[in-house]
Short mmCIF file of C-alpha atoms and ligand atoms in Angstrom, two decimals:
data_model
loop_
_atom_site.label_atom_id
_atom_site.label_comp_id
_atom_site.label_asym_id
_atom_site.label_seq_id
_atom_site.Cartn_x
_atom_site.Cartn_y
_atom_site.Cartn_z
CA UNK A 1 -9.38 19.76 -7.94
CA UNK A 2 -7.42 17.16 -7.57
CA UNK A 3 -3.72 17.42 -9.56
CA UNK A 4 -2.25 14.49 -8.88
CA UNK A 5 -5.26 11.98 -9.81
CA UNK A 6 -3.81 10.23 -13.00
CA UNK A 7 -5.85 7.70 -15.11
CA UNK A 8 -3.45 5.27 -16.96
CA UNK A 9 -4.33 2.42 -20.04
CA UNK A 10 -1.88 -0.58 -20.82
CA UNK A 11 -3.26 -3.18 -22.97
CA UNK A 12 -4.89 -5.12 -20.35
CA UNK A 13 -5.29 -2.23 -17.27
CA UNK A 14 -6.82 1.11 -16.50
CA UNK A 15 -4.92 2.37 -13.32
CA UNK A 16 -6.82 5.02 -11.84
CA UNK A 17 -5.31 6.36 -8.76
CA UNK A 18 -2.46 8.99 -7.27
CA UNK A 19 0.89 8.55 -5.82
CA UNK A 20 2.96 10.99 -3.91
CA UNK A 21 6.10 9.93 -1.36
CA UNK A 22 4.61 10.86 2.26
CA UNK A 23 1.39 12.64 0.84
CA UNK A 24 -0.72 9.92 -0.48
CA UNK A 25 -0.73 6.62 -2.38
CA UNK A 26 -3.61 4.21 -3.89
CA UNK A 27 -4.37 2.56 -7.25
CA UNK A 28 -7.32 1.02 -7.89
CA UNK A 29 -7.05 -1.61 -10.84
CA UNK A 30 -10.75 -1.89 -11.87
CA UNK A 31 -9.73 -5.35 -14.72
CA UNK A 32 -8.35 -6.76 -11.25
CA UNK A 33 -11.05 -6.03 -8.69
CA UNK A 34 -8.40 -4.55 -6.18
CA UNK A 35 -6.96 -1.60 -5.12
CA UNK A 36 -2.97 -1.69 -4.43
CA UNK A 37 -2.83 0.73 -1.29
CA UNK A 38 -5.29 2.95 0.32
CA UNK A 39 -4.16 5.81 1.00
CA UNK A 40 -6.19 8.41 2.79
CA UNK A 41 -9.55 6.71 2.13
CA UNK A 42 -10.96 7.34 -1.20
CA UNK A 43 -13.71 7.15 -2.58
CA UNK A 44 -13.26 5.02 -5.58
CA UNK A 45 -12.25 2.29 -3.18
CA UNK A 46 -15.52 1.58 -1.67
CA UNK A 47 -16.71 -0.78 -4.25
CA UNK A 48 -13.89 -2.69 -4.26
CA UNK A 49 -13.61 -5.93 -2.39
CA UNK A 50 -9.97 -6.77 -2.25
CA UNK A 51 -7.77 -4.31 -0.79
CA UNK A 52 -3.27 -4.82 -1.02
CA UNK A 53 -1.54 -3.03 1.58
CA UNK A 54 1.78 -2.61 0.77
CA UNK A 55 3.38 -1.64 4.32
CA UNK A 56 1.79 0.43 7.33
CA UNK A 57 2.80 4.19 6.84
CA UNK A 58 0.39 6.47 6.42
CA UNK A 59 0.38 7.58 3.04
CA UNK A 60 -0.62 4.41 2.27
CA UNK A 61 -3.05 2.58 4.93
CA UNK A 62 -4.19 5.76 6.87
CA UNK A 63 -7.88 5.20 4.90
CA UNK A 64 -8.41 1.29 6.18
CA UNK A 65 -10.59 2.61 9.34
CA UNK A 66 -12.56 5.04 6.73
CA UNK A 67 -12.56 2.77 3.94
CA UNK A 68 -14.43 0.14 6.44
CA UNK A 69 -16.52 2.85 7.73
CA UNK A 70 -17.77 3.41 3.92
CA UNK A 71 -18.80 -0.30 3.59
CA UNK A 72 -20.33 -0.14 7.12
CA UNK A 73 -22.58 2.56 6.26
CA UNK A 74 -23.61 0.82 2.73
CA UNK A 75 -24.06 -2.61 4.02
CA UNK A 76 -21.39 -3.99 1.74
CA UNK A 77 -20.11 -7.22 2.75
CA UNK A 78 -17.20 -8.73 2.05
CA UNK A 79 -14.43 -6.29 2.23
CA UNK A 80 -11.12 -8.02 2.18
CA UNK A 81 -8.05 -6.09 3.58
CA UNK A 82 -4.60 -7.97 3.17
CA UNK A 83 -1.41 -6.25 4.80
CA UNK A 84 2.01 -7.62 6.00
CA UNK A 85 1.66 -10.01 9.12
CA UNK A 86 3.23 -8.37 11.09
CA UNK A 87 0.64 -5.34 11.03
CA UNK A 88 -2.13 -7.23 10.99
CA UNK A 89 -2.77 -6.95 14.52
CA UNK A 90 -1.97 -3.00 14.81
CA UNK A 91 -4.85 -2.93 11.98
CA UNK A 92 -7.39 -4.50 13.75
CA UNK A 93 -6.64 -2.57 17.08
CA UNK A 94 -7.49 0.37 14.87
CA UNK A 95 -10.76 -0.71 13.80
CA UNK A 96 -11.66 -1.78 17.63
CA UNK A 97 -10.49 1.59 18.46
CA UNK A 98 -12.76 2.92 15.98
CA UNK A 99 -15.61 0.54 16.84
CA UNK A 100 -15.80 2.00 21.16
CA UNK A 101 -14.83 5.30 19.66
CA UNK A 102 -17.79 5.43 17.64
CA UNK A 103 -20.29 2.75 19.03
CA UNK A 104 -20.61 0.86 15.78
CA UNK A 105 -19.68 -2.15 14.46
CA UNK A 106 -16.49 -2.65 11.58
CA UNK A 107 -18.17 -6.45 10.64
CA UNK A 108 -17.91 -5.71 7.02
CA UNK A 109 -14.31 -5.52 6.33
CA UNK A 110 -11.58 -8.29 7.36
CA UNK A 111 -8.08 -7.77 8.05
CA UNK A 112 -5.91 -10.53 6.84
CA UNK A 113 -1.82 -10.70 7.72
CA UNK A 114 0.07 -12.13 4.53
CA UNK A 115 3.71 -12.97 4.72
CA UNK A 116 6.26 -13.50 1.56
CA UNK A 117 5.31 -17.17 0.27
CA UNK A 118 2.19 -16.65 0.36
CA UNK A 119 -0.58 -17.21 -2.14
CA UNK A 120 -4.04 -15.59 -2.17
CA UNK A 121 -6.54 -16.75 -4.60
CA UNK A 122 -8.55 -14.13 -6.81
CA UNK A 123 -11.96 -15.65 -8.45
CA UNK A 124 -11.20 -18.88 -10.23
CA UNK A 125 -8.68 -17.40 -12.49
CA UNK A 126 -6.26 -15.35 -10.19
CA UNK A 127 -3.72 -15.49 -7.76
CA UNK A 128 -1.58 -12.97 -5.60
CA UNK A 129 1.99 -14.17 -4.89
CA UNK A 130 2.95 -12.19 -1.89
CA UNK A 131 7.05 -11.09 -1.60
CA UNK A 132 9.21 -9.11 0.29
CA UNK A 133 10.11 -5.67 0.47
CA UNK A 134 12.81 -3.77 2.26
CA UNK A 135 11.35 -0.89 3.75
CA UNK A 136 11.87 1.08 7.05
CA UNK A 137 8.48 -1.08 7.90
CA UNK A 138 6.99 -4.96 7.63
CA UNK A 139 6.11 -4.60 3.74
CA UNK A 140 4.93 -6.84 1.00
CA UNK A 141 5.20 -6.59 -2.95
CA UNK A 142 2.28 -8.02 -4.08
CA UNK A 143 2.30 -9.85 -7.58
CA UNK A 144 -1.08 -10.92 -9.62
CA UNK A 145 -1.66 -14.17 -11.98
CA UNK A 146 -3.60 -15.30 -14.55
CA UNK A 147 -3.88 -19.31 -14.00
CA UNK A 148 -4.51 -20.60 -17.97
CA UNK A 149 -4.67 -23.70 -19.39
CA UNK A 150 -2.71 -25.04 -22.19
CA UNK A 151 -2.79 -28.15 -24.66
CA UNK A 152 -0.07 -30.45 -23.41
CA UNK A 153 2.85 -30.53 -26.33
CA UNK A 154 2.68 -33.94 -28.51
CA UNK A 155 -1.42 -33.82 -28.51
CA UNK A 156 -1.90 -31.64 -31.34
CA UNK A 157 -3.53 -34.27 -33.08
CA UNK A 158 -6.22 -34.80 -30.30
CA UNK A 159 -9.72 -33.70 -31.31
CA UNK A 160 -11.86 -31.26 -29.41
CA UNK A 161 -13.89 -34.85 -27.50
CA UNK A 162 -10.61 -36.12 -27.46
CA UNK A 163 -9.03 -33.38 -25.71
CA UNK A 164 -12.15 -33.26 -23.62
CA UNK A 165 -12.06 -36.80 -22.78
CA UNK A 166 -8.49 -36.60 -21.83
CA UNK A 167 -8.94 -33.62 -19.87
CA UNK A 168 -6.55 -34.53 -16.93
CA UNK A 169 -4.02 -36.16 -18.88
CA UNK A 170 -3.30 -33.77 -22.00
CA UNK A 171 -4.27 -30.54 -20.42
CA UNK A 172 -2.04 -28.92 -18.10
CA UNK A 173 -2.13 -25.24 -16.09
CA UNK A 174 0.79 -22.41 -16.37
CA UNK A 175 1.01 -18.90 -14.62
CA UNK A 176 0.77 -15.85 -16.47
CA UNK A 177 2.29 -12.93 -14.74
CA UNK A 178 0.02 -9.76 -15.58
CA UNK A 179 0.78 -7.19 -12.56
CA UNK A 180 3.98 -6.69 -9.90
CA UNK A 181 3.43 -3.96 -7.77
CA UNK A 182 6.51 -2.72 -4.99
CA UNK A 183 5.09 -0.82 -2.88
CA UNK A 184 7.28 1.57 -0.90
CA UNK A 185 10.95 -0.18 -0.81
CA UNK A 186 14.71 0.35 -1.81
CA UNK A 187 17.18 -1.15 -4.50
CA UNK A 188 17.52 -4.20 -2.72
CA UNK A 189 14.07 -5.91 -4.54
CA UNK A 190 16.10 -5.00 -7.88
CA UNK A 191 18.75 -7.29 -6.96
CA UNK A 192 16.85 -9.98 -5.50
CA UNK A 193 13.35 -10.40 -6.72
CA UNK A 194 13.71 -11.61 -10.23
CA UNK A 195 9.58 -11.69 -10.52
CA UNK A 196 9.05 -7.90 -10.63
CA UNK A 197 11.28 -7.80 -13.80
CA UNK A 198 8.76 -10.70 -15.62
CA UNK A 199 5.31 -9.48 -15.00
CA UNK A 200 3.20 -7.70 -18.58
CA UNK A 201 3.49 -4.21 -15.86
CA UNK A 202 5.58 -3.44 -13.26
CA UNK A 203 4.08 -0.80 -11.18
CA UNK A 204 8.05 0.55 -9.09
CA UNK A 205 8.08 3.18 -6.93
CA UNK A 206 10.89 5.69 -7.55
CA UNK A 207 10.81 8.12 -5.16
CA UNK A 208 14.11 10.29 -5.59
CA UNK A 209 15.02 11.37 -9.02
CA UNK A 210 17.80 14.32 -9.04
CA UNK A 211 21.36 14.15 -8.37
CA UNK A 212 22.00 14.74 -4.57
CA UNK A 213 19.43 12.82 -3.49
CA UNK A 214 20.50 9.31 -3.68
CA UNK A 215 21.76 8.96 -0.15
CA UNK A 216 18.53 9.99 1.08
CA UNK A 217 16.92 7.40 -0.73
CA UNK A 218 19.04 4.60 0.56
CA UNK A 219 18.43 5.97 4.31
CA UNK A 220 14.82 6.18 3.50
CA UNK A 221 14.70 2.94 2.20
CA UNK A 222 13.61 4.26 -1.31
CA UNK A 223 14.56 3.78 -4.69
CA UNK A 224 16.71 6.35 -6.76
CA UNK A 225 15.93 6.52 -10.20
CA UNK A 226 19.50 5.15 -10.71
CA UNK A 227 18.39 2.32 -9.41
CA UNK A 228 15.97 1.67 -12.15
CA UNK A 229 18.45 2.44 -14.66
CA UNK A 230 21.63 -0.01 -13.55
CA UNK A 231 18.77 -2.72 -14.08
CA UNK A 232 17.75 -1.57 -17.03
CA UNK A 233 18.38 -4.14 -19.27
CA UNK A 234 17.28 -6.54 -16.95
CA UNK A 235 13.34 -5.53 -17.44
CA UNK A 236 11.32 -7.76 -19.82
CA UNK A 237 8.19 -6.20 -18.71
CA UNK A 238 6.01 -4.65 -21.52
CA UNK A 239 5.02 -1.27 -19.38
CA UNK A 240 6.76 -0.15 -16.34
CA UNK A 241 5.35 2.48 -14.39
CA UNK A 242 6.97 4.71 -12.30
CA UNK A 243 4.89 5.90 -8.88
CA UNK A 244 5.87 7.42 -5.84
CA UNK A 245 7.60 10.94 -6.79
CA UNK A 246 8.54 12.89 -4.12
CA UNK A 247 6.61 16.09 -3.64
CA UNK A 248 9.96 18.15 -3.89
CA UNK A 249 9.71 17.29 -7.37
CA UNK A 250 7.24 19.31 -10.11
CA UNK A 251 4.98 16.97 -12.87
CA UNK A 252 7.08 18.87 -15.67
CA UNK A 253 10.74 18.37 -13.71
CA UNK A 254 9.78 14.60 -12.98
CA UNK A 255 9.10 13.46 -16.85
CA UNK A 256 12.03 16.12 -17.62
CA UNK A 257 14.64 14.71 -15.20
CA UNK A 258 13.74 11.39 -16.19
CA UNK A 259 13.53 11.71 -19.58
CA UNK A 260 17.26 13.04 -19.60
CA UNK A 261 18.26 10.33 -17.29
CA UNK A 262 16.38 7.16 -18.93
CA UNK A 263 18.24 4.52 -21.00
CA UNK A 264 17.23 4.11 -24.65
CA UNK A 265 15.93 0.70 -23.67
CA UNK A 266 13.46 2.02 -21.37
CA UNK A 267 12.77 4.95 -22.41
CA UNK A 268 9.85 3.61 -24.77
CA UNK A 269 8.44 1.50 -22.05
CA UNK A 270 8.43 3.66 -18.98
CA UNK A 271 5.25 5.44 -17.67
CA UNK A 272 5.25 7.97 -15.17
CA UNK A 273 1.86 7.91 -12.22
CA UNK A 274 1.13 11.49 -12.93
CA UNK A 275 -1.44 12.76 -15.15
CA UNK A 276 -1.47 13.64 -18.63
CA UNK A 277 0.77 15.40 -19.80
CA UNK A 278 3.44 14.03 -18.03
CA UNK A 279 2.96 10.34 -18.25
CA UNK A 280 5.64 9.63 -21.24
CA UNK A 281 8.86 10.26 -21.42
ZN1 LIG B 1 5.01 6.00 0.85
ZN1 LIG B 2 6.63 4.02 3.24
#
């Protein structure tokens, strides 16, 4: 049995996935059509097309080479794997490794590089803005979309033919932040990347949690759960979930310590990536 394996609802998402520092780390978001990490290759990820690495360490891409043996063996084309550019081509030596090791062929899943700037586009209806992370590795933050449509303001009045007549004149598209994932990084994306504290849920690793351990989440590049809470009142996000415990820590001491440690205007918000009972403070 699996203890760690934690299903999650916000309004909008079911997270299903697990997240332990150096063990293992994936989420798949089923309302999204992507999993955010890999970890060590499971198996709810083999249906899913669109796969967000976050940064090369094991914990969290280790399962590429089996996840792309998976859609081998079903025939499922299609399999999209983004990671940061600068890994893509470590990746792919993998899978050729893999391919002579084995005598087979990895032509169902592609390996894409992604850099901070970029955009990938989801369906018709979603983007991914890629951005940076400081880590001890290349690694993205990943954040997803909605592209909607509004009425222009001062057309009101229009009719529904009007409106549809006028189309490209009185209709006009905004971005809808839903999802801002981190990925493994330190406090450095608190103080620069203002679009993690604007997204519906912020999905924020937080490693370290006790006192005594905030130095070794600075040289680990990790984030303390002090971190979180000097921010605090900078989060406008409806949910933010916590992921990314170290294994030093218990499911009862994690939602203990933080409870004791979390400012009141968090506190309701906050959700920890454990199962239940320990996912509210
Ligand atoms: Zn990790
Ligand atoms: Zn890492």
């Amino acid at each position: 049995m699996d203890k760690d394996f934690f299903t999650l609802s916000t309004e909008r998402f079911t997270i299903e996935g697990r997240s332990r520092a150096g063990h293992e780390t994936y989420f798949r978001i089923r309302d999204l059509g992507v999993m955010l990490d890999l970890g060590r290759g499971p198996d709810l990820a083999v249906g899913v097309s669109n796969i967000f690495i976050t940064h090369a360490h094991l914990d969290h891409a280790v399962g590429i080479p089996f996840y792309a043996g998976q859609r081998q063996l079903h025939g499922t084309a299609g399999g999209r794997v983004y990671v940061p550019a600068e890994a893509a081509e470590g990746f792919r030596d993998i899978l050729r490794a893999y391919e002579r090791l084995t005598n087979t062929y990895l032509e169902e899943v592609e390996v894409i590089g992604v850099a901070p700037g970029d955009v990938v586009r989801l369906g018709r209806t979603h983007e991914v803005h890629v951005h940076p992370a400081t880590h001890r590795v290349a690694a993205n933050a990943y954040e997803f979309i909605e592209v909607r449509h509004r009425l222009k303001d001062g057309f009101e009045h229009l009719t529904q033919e009007e409106i549809h007549q006028r189309r490209a004149e009185v209709i006009e598209e905004y971005r809808w932040p839903l999802l801002f994932y981190t990925g493994d990084t330190d406090r450095g994306i608190l103080e620069r990347t203002e679009a993690l504290y604007r997204a519906e849920v912020l999905m924020i690793e937080c490693s370290f949690i006790v006192d005594g351990h905030q130095e070794r989440a600075a040289k680990y590049r990790h984030i303390h759960f002090d971190d979180i809470a000097e921010f605090a009142e900078r989060f406008r996000n409806d949910v933010v979930v916590l992921t990314h415990f170290s294994r030093r820590y218990g499911r009862a001491e994690i939602r203990d310590e933080i409870a004791r440690r979390c400012p009141a205007v968090l506190r309701e918000r906050v959700r920890l990536a454990l199962p239940e009972p320990y996912q509210r403070l």
